[in-house]
């Protein structure tokens, strides 16, 4: 049973009308709080806002109407032809449709309340009804990697930051937290 107590926050399905609020949240919060973004000093001019990809995307709004947390999702269908995309190589060939968690982010002043976990578990029945057979994410922060592990996701691939070198042989990503890799995580529905 999913926990729908969002601690005084209201949950809303993301629509096109939310685009500007989502973009603002991503540019103010996620852009600067995600370890890989910080490690390369990514700024608003360098980044593109992530689109509102599916009806499985939700925001949590504070009483003042501002976004406190969000879950952006996209549906991925297995291509008819062989494809280089790592996820399709690593999972059961019978799996034909997945949910990608594009972004899971909680505003700093709302962390430590279990909101990211609740968002990841919220209304997964909708994904099943749409024919999704599992969920996956590219977990690029230590905290999200730990969360995915806690809620039963399997690490199916990992790329260590030490493997990403510039043309001078220097490591590109130097995160300021415990993040040392990007993990591809998967959980069947």
PDB file of N, CA and C in Angstrom, residues 87 90-91 134-139 144-158 182-189:
ATOM      1  N   UNK A  87      19.736  -0.011 -21.241  1.00  0.00           N
ATOM      2  CA  UNK A  87      18.655  -0.637 -20.480  1.00  0.00           C
ATOM      3  C   UNK A  87      18.097  -1.857 -21.199  1.00  0.00           C
ATOM      4  N   UNK A  90      20.281  -4.987 -20.964  1.00  0.00           N
ATOM      5  CA  UNK A  90      20.491  -5.564 -19.641  1.00  0.00           C
ATOM      6  C   UNK A  90      19.265  -6.213 -19.009  1.00  0.00           C
ATOM      7  N   UNK A  91      18.080  -5.956 -19.541  1.00  0.00           N
ATOM      8  CA  UNK A  91      16.886  -6.526 -18.907  1.00  0.00           C
ATOM      9  C   UNK A  91      16.283  -7.628 -19.773  1.00  0.00           C
ATOM     10  N   UNK A 134       8.091  -2.294 -15.712  1.00  0.00           N
ATOM     11  CA  UNK A 134       9.147  -1.978 -14.767  1.00  0.00           C
ATOM     12  C   UNK A 134       9.466  -0.503 -14.793  1.00  0.00           C
ATOM     13  N   UNK A 135      10.338  -0.111 -13.873  1.00  0.00           N
ATOM     14  CA  UNK A 135      10.787   1.280 -13.760  1.00  0.00           C
ATOM     15  C   UNK A 135      12.311   1.285 -13.766  1.00  0.00           C
ATOM     16  N   UNK A 136      12.885   2.343 -14.329  1.00  0.00           N
ATOM     17  CA  UNK A 136      14.336   2.470 -14.281  1.00  0.00           C
ATOM     18  C   UNK A 136      14.728   3.929 -14.155  1.00  0.00           C
ATOM     19  N   UNK A 137      15.970   4.133 -13.757  1.00  0.00           N
ATOM     20  CA  UNK A 137      16.509   5.484 -13.602  1.00  0.00           C
ATOM     21  C   UNK A 137      18.018   5.430 -13.751  1.00  0.00           C
ATOM     22  N   UNK A 138      18.575   6.559 -14.133  1.00  0.00           N
ATOM     23  CA  UNK A 138      20.016   6.760 -14.086  1.00  0.00           C
ATOM     24  C   UNK A 138      20.278   7.549 -12.813  1.00  0.00           C
ATOM     25  N   UNK A 139      20.667   6.847 -11.774  1.00  0.00           N
ATOM     26  CA  UNK A 139      20.866   7.462 -10.463  1.00  0.00           C
ATOM     27  C   UNK A 139      22.265   8.058 -10.412  1.00  0.00           C
ATOM     28  N   UNK A 144      20.274   9.412  -4.054  1.00  0.00           N
ATOM     29  CA  UNK A 144      19.261   8.726  -4.864  1.00  0.00           C
ATOM     30  C   UNK A 144      19.644   7.263  -5.062  1.00  0.00           C
ATOM     31  N   UNK A 145      20.922   6.971  -5.213  1.00  0.00           N
ATOM     32  CA  UNK A 145      21.359   5.579  -5.334  1.00  0.00           C
ATOM     33  C   UNK A 145      20.963   4.791  -4.085  1.00  0.00           C
ATOM     34  N   UNK A 146      21.174   5.391  -2.927  1.00  0.00           N
ATOM     35  CA  UNK A 146      20.803   4.737  -1.664  1.00  0.00           C
ATOM     36  C   UNK A 146      19.296   4.543  -1.568  1.00  0.00           C
ATOM     37  N   UNK A 147      18.532   5.545  -1.996  1.00  0.00           N
ATOM     38  CA  UNK A 147      17.072   5.444  -1.956  1.00  0.00           C
ATOM     39  C   UNK A 147      16.571   4.336  -2.875  1.00  0.00           C
ATOM     40  N   UNK A 148      17.063   4.305  -4.105  1.00  0.00           N
ATOM     41  CA  UNK A 148      16.621   3.256  -5.025  1.00  0.00           C
ATOM     42  C   UNK A 148      16.936   1.871  -4.459  1.00  0.00           C
ATOM     43  N   UNK A 149      18.111   1.709  -3.873  1.00  0.00           N
ATOM     44  CA  UNK A 149      18.463   0.419  -3.268  1.00  0.00           C
ATOM     45  C   UNK A 149      17.495   0.083  -2.134  1.00  0.00           C
ATOM     46  N   UNK A 150      17.191   1.066  -1.294  1.00  0.00           N
ATOM     47  CA  UNK A 150      16.299   0.872  -0.147  1.00  0.00           C
ATOM     48  C   UNK A 150      14.920   0.383  -0.576  1.00  0.00           C
ATOM     49  N   UNK A 151      14.414   0.879  -1.707  1.00  0.00           N
ATOM     50  CA  UNK A 151      13.052   0.510  -2.118  1.00  0.00           C
ATOM     51  C   UNK A 151      13.030  -0.624  -3.149  1.00  0.00           C
ATOM     52  N   UNK A 152      14.156  -1.335  -3.257  1.00  0.00           N
ATOM     53  CA  UNK A 152      14.157  -2.583  -4.003  1.00  0.00           C
ATOM     54  C   UNK A 152      14.596  -2.534  -5.451  1.00  0.00           C
ATOM     55  N   UNK A 153      15.189  -1.439  -5.881  1.00  0.00           N
ATOM     56  CA  UNK A 153      15.720  -1.386  -7.243  1.00  0.00           C
ATOM     57  C   UNK A 153      17.048  -2.135  -7.291  1.00  0.00           C
ATOM     58  N   UNK A 154      17.309  -2.750  -8.418  1.00  0.00           N
ATOM     59  CA  UNK A 154      18.560  -3.474  -8.632  1.00  0.00           C
ATOM     60  C   UNK A 154      19.501  -2.613  -9.473  1.00  0.00           C
ATOM     61  N   UNK A 155      20.744  -2.534  -9.049  1.00  0.00           N
ATOM     62  CA  UNK A 155      21.761  -1.858  -9.859  1.00  0.00           C
ATOM     63  C   UNK A 155      22.144  -2.815 -10.976  1.00  0.00           C
ATOM     64  N   UNK A 156      21.836  -2.436 -12.230  1.00  0.00           N
ATOM     65  CA  UNK A 156      22.121  -3.341 -13.347  1.00  0.00           C
ATOM     66  C   UNK A 156      23.323  -2.887 -14.173  1.00  0.00           C
ATOM     67  N   UNK A 157      23.776  -1.676 -13.929  1.00  0.00           N
ATOM     68  CA  UNK A 157      24.976  -1.189 -14.619  1.00  0.00           C
ATOM     69  C   UNK A 157      25.518  -0.001 -13.828  1.00  0.00           C
ATOM     70  N   UNK A 158      26.824   0.168 -13.879  1.00  0.00           N
ATOM     71  CA  UNK A 158      27.452   1.276 -13.157  1.00  0.00           C
ATOM     72  C   UNK A 158      28.637   1.787 -13.962  1.00  0.00           C
ATOM     73  N   UNK A 182      27.671   6.684 -11.695  1.00  0.00           N
ATOM     74  CA  UNK A 182      26.289   6.770 -12.159  1.00  0.00           C
ATOM     75  C   UNK A 182      25.802   5.334 -12.236  1.00  0.00           C
ATOM     76  N   UNK A 183      24.633   5.081 -11.667  1.00  0.00           N
ATOM     77  CA  UNK A 183      24.092   3.730 -11.663  1.00  0.00           C
ATOM     78  C   UNK A 183      22.814   3.674 -12.488  1.00  0.00           C
ATOM     79  N   UNK A 184      22.681   2.641 -13.273  1.00  0.00           N
ATOM     80  CA  UNK A 184      21.430   2.340 -13.951  1.00  0.00           C
ATOM     81  C   UNK A 184      20.705   1.357 -13.042  1.00  0.00           C
ATOM     82  N   UNK A 185      19.531   1.760 -12.547  1.00  0.00           N
ATOM     83  CA  UNK A 185      18.783   0.929 -11.604  1.00  0.00           C
ATOM     84  C   UNK A 185      17.451   0.535 -12.225  1.00  0.00           C
ATOM     85  N   UNK A 186      16.966  -0.642 -11.843  1.00  0.00           N
ATOM     86  CA  UNK A 186      15.752  -1.198 -12.443  1.00  0.00           C
ATOM     87  C   UNK A 186      14.950  -1.941 -11.388  1.00  0.00           C
ATOM     88  N   UNK A 187      13.623  -1.858 -11.530  1.00  0.00           N
ATOM     89  CA  UNK A 187      12.729  -2.631 -10.664  1.00  0.00           C
ATOM     90  C   UNK A 187      11.522  -3.053 -11.484  1.00  0.00           C
ATOM     91  N   UNK A 188      11.216  -4.353 -11.492  1.00  0.00           N
ATOM     92  CA  UNK A 188      10.012  -4.784 -12.201  1.00  0.00           C
ATOM     93  C   UNK A 188       8.759  -4.318 -11.463  1.00  0.00           C
ATOM     94  N   UNK A 189       7.701  -4.103 -12.225  1.00  0.00           N
ATOM     95  CA  UNK A 189       6.413  -3.741 -11.611  1.00  0.00           C
ATOM     96  C   UNK A 189       5.581  -4.995 -11.391  1.00  0.00           C
TER      97      UNK A 189
END
